[in-house]
Short mmCIF file of C-alpha atoms in Angstrom, two decimals:
data_model
loop_
_atom_site.label_atom_id
_atom_site.label_comp_id
_atom_site.label_asym_id
_atom_site.label_seq_id
_atom_site.Cartn_x
_atom_site.Cartn_y
_atom_site.Cartn_z
CA MET A 1 5.03 -16.01 12.20
CA THR A 2 4.89 -16.50 15.98
CA LEU A 3 4.95 -13.44 18.21
CA THR A 4 7.10 -13.98 21.30
CA PRO A 5 7.89 -10.98 23.50
CA PRO A 6 11.55 -10.63 24.50
CA VAL A 7 12.64 -11.20 28.09
CA SER A 8 13.83 -7.60 28.34
CA ARG A 9 10.28 -6.18 28.26
CA SER A 10 8.76 -4.73 31.41
CA LEU A 11 7.04 -7.01 33.93
CA MET A 12 3.64 -5.83 32.74
CA ARG A 13 4.43 -6.52 29.12
CA THR A 14 5.66 -9.98 30.01
CA ALA A 15 2.44 -10.68 31.90
CA VAL A 16 0.33 -9.47 29.03
CA ALA A 17 2.20 -11.58 26.51
CA ALA A 18 1.96 -14.62 28.73
CA GLY A 19 -1.79 -14.13 28.96
CA MET A 20 -2.14 -14.29 25.21
CA GLY A 21 -2.02 -18.07 25.19
CA SER A 22 -4.53 -18.82 27.95
CA LEU A 23 -7.03 -15.99 27.72
CA ALA A 24 -7.03 -14.70 24.16
CA LEU A 25 -9.92 -16.71 22.77
CA THR A 26 -12.05 -17.94 25.60
CA SER A 27 -15.30 -18.23 23.67
CA LEU A 28 -14.63 -17.97 19.95
CA SER A 29 -12.17 -19.64 17.66
CA ALA A 30 -10.61 -17.78 14.75
CA LEU A 31 -12.92 -17.42 11.79
CA ALA A 32 -12.16 -19.30 8.62
CA ASN A 33 -11.16 -16.07 6.85
CA TYR A 34 -8.41 -15.39 9.40
CA ASP A 35 -5.32 -17.51 8.87
CA THR A 36 -1.57 -17.69 9.32
CA LEU A 37 0.69 -17.01 6.36
CA PRO A 38 4.13 -18.21 5.30
CA GLU A 39 7.01 -15.77 5.51
CA ALA A 40 7.31 -13.40 2.55
CA THR A 41 9.75 -10.65 1.59
CA GLY A 42 9.04 -6.99 0.93
CA VAL A 43 7.46 -6.01 4.27
CA ASP A 44 9.50 -5.46 7.42
CA LEU A 45 6.57 -5.20 9.86
CA PRO A 46 3.68 -7.42 8.75
CA ILE A 47 1.05 -6.27 11.27
CA PRO A 48 -1.71 -8.91 11.50
CA ALA A 49 -5.44 -8.40 11.96
CA GLN A 50 -5.65 -10.74 14.97
CA VAL A 51 -3.44 -12.81 17.24
CA ASP A 52 -4.69 -16.24 18.28
CA ALA A 53 -4.46 -18.14 21.55
CA ASP A 54 -1.02 -19.54 20.66
CA GLY A 55 0.44 -16.15 19.78
CA GLU A 56 0.16 -16.78 16.05
CA ALA A 57 -0.39 -13.78 13.76
CA LEU A 58 -3.63 -14.11 11.79
CA PHE A 59 -4.24 -12.24 8.55
CA TYR A 60 -7.72 -11.46 7.23
CA GLN A 61 -8.39 -12.98 3.79
CA GLU A 62 -4.66 -13.65 3.35
CA ALA A 63 -3.83 -9.95 3.08
CA LEU A 64 -1.88 -7.30 4.96
CA TYR A 65 -4.10 -4.27 5.63
CA HIS A 66 -2.87 -0.69 5.75
CA ARG A 67 -5.65 0.11 8.27
CA ASP A 68 -4.11 -2.30 10.81
CA ILE A 69 -0.65 -0.79 10.39
CA SER A 70 -2.16 2.67 10.66
CA ALA A 71 -4.10 1.79 13.83
CA VAL A 72 -0.98 0.52 15.60
CA GLN A 73 0.94 3.57 14.39
CA HIS A 74 -1.62 5.93 15.94
CA ALA A 75 -1.42 4.04 19.23
CA MET A 76 2.36 4.45 19.28
CA ALA A 77 1.89 8.19 18.74
CA SER A 78 -0.87 8.87 21.25
CA VAL A 79 0.48 6.70 24.06
CA GLY A 80 3.97 8.04 23.44
CA ARG A 81 2.73 11.63 23.69
CA ILE A 82 1.50 11.08 27.26
CA MET A 83 4.66 9.34 28.42
CA ARG A 84 6.10 12.79 29.05
CA ASP A 85 6.96 13.77 32.62
CA SER A 86 3.72 15.71 33.17
CA GLU A 87 1.51 12.67 32.48
CA MET A 88 2.34 8.94 32.64
CA GLY A 89 6.02 9.77 33.02
CA HIS A 90 5.32 11.87 36.13
CA GLU A 91 7.11 10.76 39.28
CA GLY A 92 3.68 10.17 40.84
CA TYR A 93 3.06 7.32 38.40
CA ASP A 94 6.20 6.04 36.64
CA ALA A 95 9.01 8.49 35.93
CA SER A 96 10.93 5.91 33.89
CA LEU A 97 8.38 6.16 31.06
CA ALA A 98 9.56 9.65 30.09
CA ASP A 99 13.00 8.34 29.18
CA GLU A 100 13.75 5.16 27.20
CA SER A 101 10.10 4.10 26.89
CA MET A 102 9.04 7.37 25.30
CA ALA A 103 12.04 7.29 22.96
CA ALA A 104 11.15 3.71 21.97
CA GLN A 105 7.57 4.77 21.23
CA GLY A 106 8.79 7.49 18.90
CA GLN A 107 11.09 5.09 17.09
CA ALA A 108 8.32 2.49 16.81
CA TRP A 109 6.11 5.13 15.21
CA LEU A 110 8.84 6.00 12.71
CA ASP A 111 9.31 2.31 11.83
CA LEU A 112 5.58 1.94 11.21
CA GLN A 113 5.55 5.18 9.24
CA HIS A 114 8.13 3.72 6.90
CA GLN A 115 5.96 0.63 6.47
CA ALA A 116 2.76 2.63 5.90
CA SER A 117 4.47 4.75 3.25
CA ALA A 118 5.14 1.63 1.18
CA PHE A 119 1.42 1.46 0.42
CA PHE A 120 1.73 4.70 -1.59
CA THR A 121 3.39 4.39 -4.98
CA ASP A 122 3.67 6.44 -8.17
CA GLU A 123 0.70 4.47 -9.49
CA GLY A 124 -1.51 5.34 -6.51
CA ALA A 125 -2.34 4.07 -3.03
CA VAL A 126 -3.27 0.52 -2.07
CA GLY A 127 -5.20 -0.62 0.98
CA THR A 128 -3.79 -4.14 1.08
CA MET A 129 -0.76 -6.16 0.17
CA VAL A 130 -1.04 -9.84 -0.74
CA GLN A 131 1.46 -12.65 -1.06
CA GLU A 132 2.55 -13.75 -4.49
CA GLU A 133 5.39 -16.20 -5.06
CA GLY A 134 6.96 -15.47 -1.67
CA GLU A 135 6.66 -11.69 -1.87
CA TRP A 136 4.24 -9.07 -0.61
CA VAL A 137 2.79 -7.24 -3.61
CA PRO A 138 0.12 -4.50 -3.98
CA GLY A 139 -3.48 -5.64 -3.55
CA ARG A 140 -6.67 -3.60 -3.83
CA GLU A 141 -6.90 0.16 -4.24
CA MET A 142 -7.07 2.15 -1.02
CA SER A 143 -10.61 3.12 0.03
CA LEU A 144 -11.61 6.49 1.44
CA ALA A 145 -12.09 4.90 4.87
CA ASP A 146 -8.48 3.70 4.85
CA LEU A 147 -7.28 7.06 3.54
CA ALA A 148 -9.10 8.77 6.42
CA GLN A 149 -7.39 6.54 8.98
CA ALA A 150 -4.02 7.24 7.38
CA ALA A 151 -4.65 10.98 7.48
CA PHE A 152 -4.71 11.01 11.29
CA SER A 153 -0.92 10.68 11.15
CA TYR A 154 -0.85 14.49 11.11
CA HIS A 155 -1.39 14.28 14.88
CA MET A 156 2.12 12.86 15.39
CA HIS A 157 3.62 14.96 12.58
CA HIS A 158 2.77 18.06 14.64
CA SER A 159 3.93 16.51 17.93
CA GLY A 160 7.60 16.14 17.11
CA GLY A 161 8.58 18.69 19.73
CA ARG A 162 7.69 16.26 22.50
CA TRP A 163 10.53 14.03 21.32
CA ALA A 164 13.14 16.80 21.06
CA GLU A 165 15.20 15.57 24.01
CA HIS A 166 15.19 12.08 22.51
CA GLY A 167 16.72 13.29 19.25
CA LEU A 168 13.65 12.38 17.17
CA GLU A 169 12.00 15.76 16.64
CA ASN A 170 13.22 16.33 13.09
CA ALA A 171 12.49 12.80 11.94
CA ILE A 172 8.94 12.86 13.36
CA THR A 173 8.22 16.37 12.09
CA HIS A 174 9.68 16.18 8.61
CA GLY A 175 9.70 12.45 7.83
CA PRO A 176 5.94 12.03 7.21
CA ALA A 177 5.44 15.29 5.28
CA GLY A 178 5.52 13.60 1.88
CA TYR A 179 3.21 10.83 3.10
CA LEU A 180 0.62 13.32 4.36
CA GLY A 181 0.89 15.29 1.13
CA ALA A 182 0.27 12.14 -0.88
CA ILE A 183 -2.87 11.42 1.15
CA THR A 184 -4.44 14.81 0.43
CA GLN A 185 -3.38 14.70 -3.21
CA ARG A 186 -5.12 11.32 -3.55
CA LEU A 187 -8.26 12.87 -2.09
CA TYR A 188 -8.64 15.49 -4.80
CA GLN A 189 -7.14 13.62 -7.70
CA ASP A 190 -9.08 10.38 -7.21
CA HIS A 191 -12.15 11.07 -5.09
CA TYR A 192 -13.51 14.63 -5.35
CA GLY A 193 -16.10 15.74 -7.89
CA GLN A 194 -19.64 17.07 -8.26
CA ARG A 195 -19.62 18.77 -4.84
CA GLY A 196 -18.88 15.52 -3.02
CA PHE A 197 -16.61 12.49 -2.74
CA GLN A 198 -16.73 9.16 -4.50
CA ASP A 199 -15.13 6.01 -3.17
CA VAL A 200 -13.33 3.23 -5.02
CA GLY A 201 -15.73 1.89 -7.63
CA ARG A 202 -17.31 5.34 -8.10
CA GLU A 203 -19.69 4.88 -5.16
CA ARG A 204 -21.18 8.12 -3.83
CA ASP A 205 -23.03 7.74 -0.54
CA ALA A 206 -23.06 8.87 3.07
CA ALA A 207 -19.89 6.89 3.81
CA SER A 208 -17.90 8.34 0.91
CA MET A 209 -18.94 11.87 1.89
CA ALA A 210 -18.07 11.33 5.55
CA HIS A 211 -14.72 9.63 4.96
CA GLY A 212 -13.74 12.22 2.35
CA LEU A 213 -14.40 14.98 4.86
CA ASP A 214 -12.38 13.03 7.42
CA VAL A 215 -9.37 13.08 5.08
CA LEU A 216 -9.95 16.79 4.52
CA HIS A 217 -9.51 17.33 8.25
CA SER A 218 -5.77 16.68 7.97
CA LEU A 219 -5.45 19.28 5.24
CA ALA A 220 -7.55 21.79 7.18
CA TYR A 221 -5.37 21.49 10.25
CA SER A 222 -2.21 21.91 8.22
CA TRP A 223 -3.41 25.19 6.71
CA VAL A 224 -4.94 26.49 9.94
CA ARG A 225 -1.74 25.80 11.86
CA TRP A 226 0.21 27.54 9.10
CA HIS A 227 -2.02 30.61 9.41
CA LYS A 228 -2.69 30.81 13.17
CA PRO A 229 -1.03 33.31 15.53
CA GLY A 230 2.40 31.96 16.29
CA GLY A 231 2.42 29.88 13.13
CA ALA A 232 5.75 31.36 12.16
CA ASP A 233 7.30 29.10 14.78
CA ASP A 234 6.45 25.93 12.81
CA MET A 235 4.23 25.59 9.73
CA GLY A 236 4.40 29.31 9.08
CA GLN A 237 8.06 28.93 8.15
CA LEU A 238 6.83 27.60 4.80
CA SER A 239 5.63 29.91 2.07
CA GLU A 240 2.10 29.65 0.71
CA GLU A 241 3.55 28.35 -2.56
CA VAL A 242 5.38 25.52 -0.78
CA MET A 243 2.24 24.60 1.14
CA GLU A 244 0.23 24.50 -2.07
CA ALA A 245 2.83 22.35 -3.80
CA ALA A 246 3.02 19.94 -0.88
CA HIS A 247 -0.73 19.41 -0.69
CA GLY A 248 -1.46 19.64 -4.39
CA ILE A 249 -4.12 22.33 -4.00
CA THR A 250 -4.17 26.12 -3.77
CA LEU A 251 -5.69 27.84 -0.78
CA GLU A 252 -8.19 29.57 -3.05
CA ARG A 253 -9.37 26.26 -4.49
CA LEU A 254 -9.50 24.69 -1.02
CA VAL A 255 -11.93 27.41 0.11
CA ALA A 256 -14.03 27.03 -3.05
CA ILE A 257 -14.27 23.25 -2.63
CA SER A 258 -15.19 23.68 1.03
CA ARG A 259 -18.06 25.98 0.00
CA ASN A 260 -19.27 23.33 -2.45
CA LEU A 261 -19.12 20.55 0.12
CA ALA A 262 -20.92 22.71 2.68
CA GLY A 263 -23.61 23.39 0.07
CA THR A 264 -24.12 19.69 -0.53
CA LEU A 265 -24.53 19.09 3.19
CA ASP A 266 -26.88 22.06 3.50
CA GLU A 267 -29.21 20.58 0.91
CA ALA A 268 -29.26 17.25 2.76
CA TRP A 269 -30.00 18.57 6.25
CA ASP A 270 -33.14 17.14 7.85
CA TYR A 271 -34.36 19.66 10.42
CA GLU A 272 -36.80 17.26 12.05
CA ARG A 273 -34.37 14.37 12.56
CA LYS A 274 -31.30 16.59 13.17
CA ILE A 275 -29.11 14.70 10.72
CA TYR A 276 -28.11 14.65 7.07
CA ASP A 277 -30.15 12.40 4.84
CA LEU A 278 -27.54 11.42 2.26
CA ASP A 279 -29.81 8.85 0.63
CA ASN A 280 -29.48 6.73 3.78
CA ASP A 281 -32.71 7.69 5.57
CA GLY A 282 -30.77 8.85 8.62
CA ALA A 283 -29.08 5.48 9.25
CA TYR A 284 -25.37 5.57 10.14
CA HIS A 285 -22.61 3.19 11.06
CA LEU A 286 -20.73 4.72 14.00
CA ASP A 287 -17.53 4.89 11.96
CA THR A 288 -19.29 6.91 9.23
CA LEU A 289 -20.97 9.21 11.74
CA GLY A 290 -17.67 9.88 13.48
CA SER A 291 -15.96 10.81 10.23
CA LEU A 292 -18.87 13.09 9.35
CA VAL A 293 -18.57 14.88 12.69
CA ARG A 294 -14.79 15.30 12.34
CA GLY A 295 -15.16 16.49 8.78
CA HIS A 296 -17.44 19.32 9.89
CA LYS A 297 -14.56 20.88 11.78
CA ALA A 298 -12.46 20.74 8.62
CA LEU A 299 -15.10 22.66 6.69
CA TYR A 300 -16.03 25.25 9.26
CA GLU A 301 -12.43 26.06 10.19
CA ILE A 302 -11.41 26.50 6.54
CA LEU A 303 -14.42 28.71 5.84
CA TYR A 304 -14.04 30.71 9.04
CA VAL A 305 -10.28 31.28 8.88
CA PHE A 306 -9.86 31.82 5.13
CA GLY A 307 -13.33 32.81 3.87
CA ASP A 308 -15.40 36.00 3.71
CA ASP A 309 -18.33 37.12 5.88
CA ASP A 310 -20.77 34.81 4.09
CA ASP A 311 -18.38 31.89 4.58
CA ARG A 312 -18.19 32.63 8.30
CA GLU A 313 -21.97 32.50 8.56
CA LEU A 314 -21.92 29.19 6.74
CA ALA A 315 -19.18 27.96 9.07
CA GLU A 316 -21.28 28.77 12.12
CA ARG A 317 -24.25 26.94 10.63
CA LEU A 318 -22.08 23.86 10.08
CA PHE A 319 -20.95 23.95 13.69
CA GLU A 320 -24.53 24.26 14.95
CA ARG A 321 -25.56 21.25 12.91
CA LYS A 322 -22.64 19.25 14.20
CA ALA A 323 -23.74 20.16 17.72
CA GLU A 324 -27.35 19.18 17.00
CA MET A 325 -26.59 15.74 15.60
CA THR A 326 -24.01 15.05 18.32
CA LEU A 327 -26.37 15.99 21.14
CA ALA A 328 -29.19 14.01 19.52
CA LEU A 329 -27.02 10.89 19.72
CA LEU A 330 -25.85 11.59 23.26
CA ASP A 331 -29.46 12.04 24.36
CA SER A 332 -30.27 8.49 23.25
CA ASP A 333 -30.45 6.01 26.11
CA GLU A 334 -30.77 3.25 23.50
CA ALA A 335 -27.48 4.04 21.76
CA VAL A 336 -25.36 5.15 24.71
CA ARG A 337 -25.08 2.51 27.45
CA ASP A 338 -22.90 2.11 30.51
CA TRP A 339 -21.02 -0.62 28.61
CA GLY A 340 -20.54 1.21 25.30
CA LEU A 341 -21.95 2.72 22.11
CA ALA A 342 -24.09 0.81 19.62
CA GLU A 343 -22.36 0.09 16.31
CA ARG A 344 -25.24 1.39 14.13
CA VAL A 345 -27.88 4.03 14.81
CA VAL A 346 -30.83 5.66 13.04
CA PHE A 347 -31.85 9.29 13.50
CA THR A 348 -35.62 9.66 13.65
CA SER A 349 -38.04 12.46 14.51
CA GLU A 350 -38.53 10.76 17.91
CA GLY A 351 -34.81 10.54 18.63
CA VAL A 352 -31.85 8.30 17.84
CA ARG A 353 -32.62 4.59 17.75
CA VAL A 354 -30.32 1.57 17.76
CA ASP A 355 -29.91 -0.32 14.48
CA SER A 356 -27.54 -3.03 15.73
CA ASP A 357 -27.41 -5.56 18.55
CA ARG A 358 -23.68 -5.20 19.16
CA ILE A 359 -21.00 -2.77 20.28
CA ASP A 360 -17.93 -2.80 18.05
CA THR A 361 -15.11 -1.41 20.18
CA GLU A 362 -12.89 -0.39 17.27
CA SER A 363 -15.66 1.83 15.85
CA GLN A 364 -16.58 3.12 19.29
CA TRP A 365 -13.06 4.28 20.13
CA ARG A 366 -12.54 5.82 16.72
CA PHE A 367 -15.80 7.71 17.23
CA LEU A 368 -14.69 9.18 20.55
CA ASN A 369 -11.29 10.05 19.08
CA HIS A 370 -12.98 12.24 16.48
CA PHE A 371 -14.09 14.52 19.32
CA THR A 372 -11.06 14.40 21.59
CA GLY A 373 -7.95 13.68 19.50
CA GLY A 374 -5.91 15.83 17.15
CA PHE A 375 -7.77 19.10 16.46
CA GLY A 376 -11.06 17.42 17.30
CA THR A 377 -14.14 19.23 18.58
CA LEU A 378 -12.65 19.90 22.00
CA ARG A 379 -9.35 21.20 20.64
CA GLU A 380 -9.51 24.83 19.54
CA ARG A 381 -6.62 27.19 18.87
CA ASP A 382 -6.07 30.93 18.84
CA GLY A 383 -7.15 32.40 15.54
CA THR A 384 -9.75 29.71 14.81
CA SER A 385 -13.53 29.77 15.07
CA SER A 386 -13.78 29.03 18.82
CA PHE A 387 -17.41 28.09 18.21
CA LEU A 388 -17.33 25.73 21.17
CA GLU A 389 -17.46 28.76 23.45
CA THR A 390 -20.97 29.49 22.14
CA ARG A 391 -22.23 25.99 23.00
CA PRO A 392 -20.50 25.07 26.29
CA GLU A 393 -22.99 22.25 26.84
CA LEU A 394 -21.52 20.43 23.83
CA GLY A 395 -18.07 20.28 25.39
CA GLU A 396 -19.56 19.21 28.72
CA ARG A 397 -21.58 16.41 27.14
CA ILE A 398 -18.59 15.15 25.14
CA GLY A 399 -16.59 15.13 28.37
CA GLU A 400 -19.34 13.10 30.03
CA LEU A 401 -19.33 10.65 27.10
CA SER A 402 -15.56 10.30 27.39
CA ASP A 403 -15.82 9.52 31.10
CA ARG A 404 -18.64 7.05 30.53
CA LEU A 405 -16.84 5.13 27.77
CA LEU A 406 -13.52 5.02 29.59
CA GLN A 407 -15.30 3.71 32.68
CA ALA A 408 -17.09 1.21 30.41
CA ALA A 409 -13.68 0.01 29.25
CA LEU A 410 -12.54 -0.58 32.83
CA ASP A 411 -15.78 -2.21 33.95
CA HIS A 412 -16.93 -4.14 30.87
CA GLN A 413 -14.70 -4.02 27.80
CA LEU A 414 -11.28 -5.15 29.04
CA GLY A 415 -10.53 -8.82 29.53
CA GLU A 416 -8.84 -10.49 32.48
CA ASP A 417 -5.57 -10.04 30.61
CA GLY A 418 -6.18 -6.28 30.43
CA LEU A 419 -6.75 -6.23 26.67
CA MET A 420 -9.68 -4.70 24.83
CA HIS A 421 -12.43 -7.09 23.76
CA ARG A 422 -13.69 -6.90 20.21
CA ARG A 423 -17.48 -6.86 20.60
CA LEU A 424 -20.17 -6.71 23.27
CA SER A 425 -23.97 -7.02 23.32
CA VAL A 426 -25.86 -3.72 23.22
CA GLU A 427 -28.63 -5.22 25.34
CA ASP A 428 -26.67 -6.18 28.44
CA GLY A 429 -22.96 -5.59 27.83
CA GLU A 430 -22.11 -9.28 27.60
CA VAL A 431 -18.86 -9.94 25.75
CA ILE A 432 -19.77 -11.71 22.51
CA ASP A 433 -16.33 -11.64 20.83
CA ASP A 434 -13.20 -11.71 22.99
CA ARG A 435 -10.65 -12.26 20.24
CA HIS A 436 -7.56 -10.07 20.16
CA GLN A 437 -8.37 -7.79 17.23
CA VAL A 438 -5.34 -5.58 16.62
CA ALA A 439 -7.30 -2.52 15.47
CA ALA A 440 -9.68 -2.61 18.46
CA ILE A 441 -6.76 -2.78 20.90
CA ALA A 442 -4.88 -0.04 19.04
CA TRP A 443 -7.80 2.37 18.82
CA PHE A 444 -8.53 1.96 22.52
CA ALA A 445 -4.91 2.85 23.35
CA THR A 446 -5.04 5.77 20.91
CA THR A 447 -8.29 7.25 22.13
CA ALA A 448 -7.86 6.68 25.85
CA SER A 449 -4.55 8.55 25.64
CA ASN A 450 -6.16 11.47 23.85
CA ALA A 451 -9.48 11.57 25.71
CA TYR A 452 -8.83 10.79 29.34
CA ARG A 453 -8.73 14.42 30.53
CA SER A 454 -11.80 15.48 28.52
CA GLY A 455 -14.19 14.83 31.41
CA GLU A 456 -13.86 14.87 35.18
CA LEU A 457 -13.22 11.24 36.19
CA PHE A 458 -9.55 10.96 35.18
CA GLU A 459 -6.55 13.27 35.54
CA ARG A 460 -2.77 13.36 35.33
CA PRO A 461 -0.71 12.79 38.50
CA GLY A 462 0.01 16.46 39.13
CA ASP A 463 -3.71 16.99 39.71
CA TRP A 464 -4.39 14.01 41.97
CA ALA A 465 -3.50 15.85 45.19
CA ASP A 466 -5.32 14.11 48.08
CA ASP A 467 -8.20 12.81 45.95
CA THR A 468 -7.75 9.08 46.49
CA GLU A 469 -10.62 8.01 44.23
CA LEU A 470 -9.39 10.21 41.36
CA GLU A 471 -5.91 8.74 41.74
CA MET A 472 -7.19 5.15 41.81
CA ARG A 473 -9.33 5.62 38.69
CA SER A 474 -6.55 7.40 36.81
CA ARG A 475 -3.97 4.80 37.77
CA GLU A 476 -6.26 2.02 36.63
CA LEU A 477 -6.75 3.71 33.27
CA TYR A 478 -3.02 4.37 32.87
CA ASP A 479 -2.40 0.69 33.62
CA ALA A 480 -4.94 -0.30 30.94
CA ILE A 481 -3.36 2.01 28.37
CA ARG A 482 0.07 0.57 29.11
CA ALA A 483 -1.13 -3.04 28.96
CA ASN A 484 -2.68 -2.58 25.53
CA ASN A 485 0.25 -0.53 24.26
CA ASP A 486 2.78 -3.07 25.51
CA TRP A 487 0.87 -5.89 23.79
CA LEU A 488 0.97 -3.94 20.54
CA LEU A 489 4.73 -3.51 20.90
CA THR A 490 5.11 -7.31 20.85
CA LEU A 491 3.82 -7.20 17.25
CA LEU A 492 6.89 -5.19 16.26
CA ASP A 493 9.50 -7.61 17.57
#
């Protein structure tokens, strides 16, 4: 399958697509486990893992991965959300984006949603599809990490109102409801037990706990939005019985399970190192740590909003621990560099140390998105815990991290073609893998769209006023978001 962008695309998209051939792989050739595949039936949008220098779609280990489809889907949602006329679609940047472009983003998301749903069947959920006799057929069982990525679709599910004038509000709001319900039902039917989560193959470790909590975040937001002041305008239109049927769990049991999970974490807390020792001696992959941080909000909001006085005390303790481990990482000059975040870290009594020599941009952008996107740490609502008000320095430091990473993207992580590189050296920021990895490009577009106003360096056009430097930085970031988004759209043609 060769990806060729149509002539009707914008000038920027055409330039990006043209750059794919000459700049995609300047230093590394495709690995042996990435390859092209013959055409097969059963999948309308076969999203690849990489695209090579000739524009050929490359599939990892001859499989189609749900996580790649999901990553592109989230990019369509998050970039589309800021195409409205108060952000990228503002007349001060490009008013045309708020019209046909925003409508196209919404439709692209719906098309990908249809494809992602095919990975969920009556027999369960699969993380891959493989080719067999000219057809795509189910591959391996879906892991908790994949389930967690899929769960972030709730962010678009609750954003349908932004597409009202494009006639897509109902489809975006109601279309994925069954999909999201299937995700949470899989969580409790297949992965929960003994006050924790187990992954495919019955593994119980720090990663399974973190990714399970990440999935729980979707469920927590659904119930909190149902309950919050003003909830009658959207989720509150459903009865408690309908909510319980949709998610496969009663509110009472959800609170009880949250208490159990909080208890497991409580027993694992290491006061000296400011991290949980879940039989991993304080060592974390950035993707696991990010899911763990996001999952804390799921637990403390459920316990605070629906629990008793003891639960609220427990919720506050969970928030404080999330703050402690987050600030410990952000205090590490080893892990946080001007060119990005180290892929693996270790929490020690002397501080957070680096346990990897590379920056993996996909993991980095997912990590930042856990704080800034979709009911993340910085996003609090009326009727919720509002714990962030008690630790204002946490919000300030996350904002500083957002600014630093977005500036790192502009200065170090984007190629000459405007697309996100895959990996850099922790030591000096040198690009060590410049291949076009679909998930890395998608998660940059997703997170930059969600995070750019979290700090002070970037703003929407209505706030540029006469600040020339602010306008230049923000325009440059908008341009980068569009370039990566437009490249992703070529995968859907």
